[in-house]
Coordinates of C-alpha atoms in Angstrom, one line a residue:
M873 CA 103.6 70.8 123.2
L874 CA 104.2 73.1 126.1
F875 CA 107.5 74.3 124.6
F876 CA 105.7 75.1 121.4
Q877 CA 103.0 76.9 123.3
F878 CA 105.5 79.0 125.1
I879 CA 107.3 79.9 121.9
L880 CA 104.1 80.8 120.2
L881 CA 102.8 82.9 123.0
S882 CA 106.2 84.6 123.4
G883 CA 106.0 85.5 119.7
I884 CA 102.6 87.0 120.2
C885 CA 104.0 89.1 123.1
S886 CA 106.7 90.5 120.8
F887 CA 104.2 91.6 118.2
Y888 CA 101.5 92.7 120.7
P889 CA 103.5 94.1 123.7
N890 CA 100.3 94.7 125.8
Y891 CA 99.6 91.0 125.7
G892 CA 102.1 89.9 128.3
C893 CA 101.5 92.6 130.9
R894 CA 97.7 92.0 130.7
T895 CA 97.8 88.2 130.9
D896 CA 100.7 87.1 133.1
D897 CA 98.5 86.4 136.0
L898 CA 95.6 84.8 134.0
S899 CA 94.8 81.1 133.8
D900 CA 95.3 79.4 130.4
S901 CA 91.6 79.5 129.7
S902 CA 91.5 83.3 130.4
K903 CA 94.6 83.8 128.2
A904 CA 92.9 81.9 125.4
T905 CA 89.7 84.0 125.8
Y906 CA 91.8 87.2 125.7
L907 CA 93.6 86.0 122.6
L908 CA 90.3 85.1 120.9
H909 CA 88.8 88.5 121.8
E910 CA 91.8 90.4 120.5
G911 CA 91.8 88.3 117.3
D912 CA 88.1 89.1 116.8
S913 CA 88.8 92.8 117.3
L914 CA 91.5 92.8 114.6
A915 CA 89.4 90.7 112.3
D916 CA 86.5 93.1 112.7
E917 CA 88.9 95.9 111.6
G918 CA 89.8 93.9 108.5
K919 CA 93.2 92.9 109.9
C920 CA 92.9 89.2 109.4
K921 CA 96.7 88.7 108.8
Q922 CA 97.4 90.0 112.3
A923 CA 94.4 88.1 113.8
I924 CA 95.6 84.7 112.6
P925 CA 98.5 84.1 115.0
L926 CA 96.2 85.1 117.9
Y927 CA 93.6 82.4 116.9
L928 CA 96.4 79.9 116.5
A929 CA 97.7 80.7 120.0
S930 CA 94.2 80.3 121.4
I931 CA 93.8 76.9 119.7
T932 CA 97.2 75.8 121.1
I933 CA 96.0 76.5 124.6
L934 CA 92.5 75.1 124.3
K935 CA 92.8 72.0 122.2
N936 CA 93.6 69.6 125.0
N937 CA 91.1 70.7 127.7
G938 CA 88.8 73.3 126.2
P939 CA 86.4 75.1 127.0
W940 CA 85.2 73.4 123.8
D941 CA 82.9 76.2 122.7
K942 CA 85.9 78.7 122.8
L943 CA 88.0 76.2 120.9
V944 CA 85.5 75.7 118.1
K945 CA 85.0 79.5 117.9
S946 CA 88.8 79.9 117.5
Y947 CA 88.8 77.4 114.6
N948 CA 85.7 79.1 113.1
E949 CA 87.3 82.5 113.2
L950 CA 90.6 81.2 112.0
G951 CA 88.9 79.6 109.0
W952 CA 87.1 82.8 108.2
C953 CA 90.4 84.8 108.3
Y954 CA 92.0 82.2 106.0
I955 CA 89.0 82.7 103.6
D956 CA 89.6 86.4 103.7
Q957 CA 93.3 85.7 102.8
S958 CA 92.1 83.4 99.9
R959 CA 93.9 80.5 101.6
H960 CA 91.0 78.2 100.9
D961 CA 92.5 74.8 101.6
I962 CA 93.9 75.8 105.0
A963 CA 90.5 77.5 105.7
L964 CA 88.7 74.2 105.0
D965 CA 91.1 72.3 107.2
S966 CA 90.5 74.7 110.1
L967 CA 86.8 74.5 109.7
K968 CA 86.7 70.7 109.5
S969 CA 88.8 70.5 112.7
G970 CA 86.4 72.8 114.5
L971 CA 83.4 70.8 113.2
V972 CA 84.7 67.5 114.5
I973 CA 85.4 68.9 117.9
G974 CA 82.1 70.8 118.0
K975 CA 80.0 67.7 117.1
K976 CA 81.9 65.6 119.6
F977 CA 81.7 67.9 122.6
L978 CA 78.9 70.4 121.9
G979 CA 76.4 68.6 119.8
D980 CA 75.1 69.2 116.3
D981 CA 72.7 72.1 117.2
H982 CA 75.2 74.2 119.2
N983 CA 75.5 77.8 118.0
E984 CA 79.2 77.4 117.3
V985 CA 78.6 74.3 115.3
L986 CA 76.0 76.2 113.2
S987 CA 78.5 79.1 112.8
N988 CA 81.0 76.6 111.6
L989 CA 78.6 75.2 109.0
S990 CA 77.8 78.8 107.9
N991 CA 81.4 79.7 107.4
T992 CA 82.0 76.4 105.5
S993 CA 79.1 77.1 103.2
G994 CA 80.5 80.6 102.6
L995 CA 83.9 79.0 101.8
Y996 CA 82.3 76.5 99.3
R997 CA 80.5 79.5 97.7
V998 CA 83.7 81.4 97.2
M999 CA 85.3 78.2 95.8
G1000 CA 82.5 77.9 93.3
D1001 CA 81.2 74.6 94.9
Y1002 CA 77.6 75.9 95.0
E1003 CA 75.9 72.5 95.6
K1004 CA 77.9 71.9 98.8
S1005 CA 77.2 75.4 99.9
I1006 CA 73.4 75.0 99.4
Q1007 CA 73.4 71.7 101.1
L1008 CA 75.0 73.3 104.2
L1009 CA 72.7 76.4 104.1
T1010 CA 69.6 74.2 103.8
L1011 CA 70.8 72.1 106.8
I1012 CA 71.3 75.3 108.8
M1013 CA 67.9 76.6 107.9
E1014 CA 66.2 73.3 108.9
K1015 CA 68.0 73.5 112.3
D1016 CA 67.0 77.2 112.7
I1017 CA 63.4 76.4 111.9
K1018 CA 63.4 73.7 114.5
K1019 CA 65.2 75.8 117.0
Y1020 CA 63.2 79.1 116.5
S1021 CA 60.2 79.0 114.1
P1022 CA 59.6 79.1 110.4
F1023 CA 59.0 82.8 110.7
H1024 CA 62.0 83.9 112.7
L1025 CA 64.3 86.6 111.3
I1026 CA 67.3 84.2 111.5
V1027 CA 65.3 81.9 109.1
A1028 CA 64.7 85.0 106.8
A1029 CA 68.5 85.4 106.7
D1030 CA 68.9 81.8 105.8
Y1031 CA 66.5 82.1 102.9
N1032 CA 68.4 85.2 101.7
N1033 CA 71.7 83.4 101.8
I1034 CA 70.4 80.5 99.8
G1035 CA 69.0 82.9 97.3
L1036 CA 72.4 84.6 96.9
T1037 CA 74.0 81.2 96.2
Y1038 CA 71.4 80.3 93.6
S1039 CA 72.0 83.7 92.0
D1040 CA 75.7 82.8 91.8
M1041 CA 74.6 79.6 90.0
A1042 CA 72.5 81.7 87.6
D1043 CA 69.4 79.9 88.8
Y1044 CA 67.5 83.2 89.1
D1045 CA 64.0 81.9 89.3
I1046 CA 64.9 79.8 92.3
A1047 CA 66.8 82.6 93.8
I1048 CA 63.8 84.9 93.5
T1049 CA 61.6 82.4 95.4
Y1050 CA 64.0 82.4 98.3
Y1051 CA 64.4 86.2 98.3
E1052 CA 60.6 86.6 98.3
Q1053 CA 60.2 84.1 101.2
A1054 CA 62.8 86.1 103.1
L1055 CA 60.8 89.3 102.5
R1056 CA 57.6 87.6 103.7
I1057 CA 59.2 86.9 107.0
A1058 CA 61.2 90.1 107.4
L1059 CA 58.6 92.7 106.3
P1060 CA 56.2 92.3 109.3
A1061 CA 59.2 92.5 111.7
F1062 CA 61.1 95.4 110.1
G1063 CA 58.6 97.3 108.1
E1064 CA 59.0 98.8 104.6
K1065 CA 61.7 101.3 105.4
H1066 CA 64.4 99.1 107.0
I1067 CA 67.8 98.8 105.3
K1068 CA 67.7 95.0 105.3
I1069 CA 64.5 95.1 103.3
A1070 CA 66.2 97.4 100.8
F1071 CA 69.1 94.9 100.3
T1072 CA 66.6 92.1 99.7
Y1073 CA 64.7 94.3 97.1
N1074 CA 68.1 95.0 95.5
N1075 CA 68.9 91.3 95.3
I1076 CA 65.5 90.6 93.6
G1077 CA 66.2 93.4 91.2
N1078 CA 69.6 91.9 90.3
A1079 CA 68.0 88.6 89.6
Y1080 CA 65.3 90.1 87.4
L1081 CA 68.0 92.1 85.6
H1082 CA 69.9 88.9 84.8
K1083 CA 66.6 87.3 83.6
K1084 CA 66.2 90.3 81.2
E1085 CA 62.9 91.2 82.9
F1086 CA 63.9 94.8 83.1
T1087 CA 60.6 96.3 84.2
K1088 CA 60.5 94.0 87.2
A1089 CA 64.1 94.7 87.9
L1090 CA 63.4 98.5 88.0
E1091 CA 60.4 98.0 90.2
N1092 CA 62.5 96.4 92.9
Y1093 CA 65.5 98.7 92.4
N1094 CA 63.2 101.7 92.9
K1095 CA 61.9 100.2 96.2
S1096 CA 65.5 99.7 97.4
I1097 CA 66.7 103.1 96.3
E1098 CA 63.8 104.8 98.1
I1099 CA 64.9 103.1 101.4
F1100 CA 68.7 103.7 100.8
E1101 CA 68.2 107.4 100.1
N1102 CA 65.9 107.7 103.1
V1103 CA 68.5 106.1 105.4
F1104 CA 71.8 107.4 103.9
G1105 CA 70.7 110.6 102.2
K1106 CA 71.3 111.4 98.5
P1107 CA 73.6 110.9 96.9
N1108 CA 75.3 108.1 98.7
S1109 CA 77.9 105.4 97.8
V1110 CA 75.5 102.5 98.8
C1111 CA 73.3 103.4 95.9
A1112 CA 76.0 103.6 93.3
A1113 CA 75.8 100.0 92.0
T1114 CA 72.0 100.1 92.0
Y1115 CA 72.0 103.4 90.0
D1116 CA 74.3 101.8 87.4
N1117 CA 72.1 98.7 87.2
M1118 CA 69.0 101.0 86.7
G1119 CA 70.9 102.9 84.0
L1120 CA 71.6 99.6 82.3
A1121 CA 68.0 98.4 82.6
Y1122 CA 66.7 101.6 81.1
R1123 CA 69.2 101.5 78.3
L1124 CA 68.1 98.0 77.4
L1125 CA 64.5 99.2 77.4
K1126 CA 65.7 101.9 75.0
Q1127 CA 64.7 104.6 77.4
Y1128 CA 67.9 106.5 76.9
D1129 CA 67.1 109.7 78.9
A1130 CA 66.4 107.7 82.0
S1131 CA 69.4 105.6 81.4
L1132 CA 71.7 108.6 81.1
F1133 CA 70.1 110.1 84.3
Y1134 CA 70.9 107.0 86.4
A1135 CA 74.3 106.5 84.8
K1136 CA 75.3 109.9 85.9
K1137 CA 74.0 109.3 89.4
G1138 CA 76.0 106.1 89.6

């Protein structure tokens, strides 16, 4: 095990020359924390392929003695990077490993355990296993309600995530109820002009578009566009998909001038 750890860390040093000179005098725990931090930085830049060996090295150091929260986080981030790489089976294995350790040493309600469940729900959604995704998202929301309150912004995000998954399942009526509940929580906190409110209106518009309720779709798209344009200016790339959807809705309503107007903006 120690030999493998040495080889793995030596390999990291060859790819990341700054690693060795910055960590020679650090404890194993500090080295693992450094690796985890560097992996996170690369993952945030969209460089998951480069981040994966750093997370693996961190796990190698931490898996016998912890700290357990850092170990579970390493598994969580590794799993997310494997999702990004479409390596779903390996991602699931990584997340399951992290969950077992997290429940054993941190408890069911620890933030890293909840992050693990969130990543796993996202993986199941990508894999098309929507029922398992919703089960985990519902469990997360129940824990967040207990930990914070039914009206906390984290709970609003939970409602929105469940709504997105129901939209993927084409259960648009149920999705809309979750989006609207997210709005009821978020509006008093953010106000009408916040970008997160715009994205929720956009999600509602998409659901109504799929339901062929085009007037309601346009009503919500207009609310989102007003916020998007106020935040990003006009024109802007964030609005492009919404403009296209508005053009489609107007075309299906046989309002062709309006359809052409938004199609050109998109």
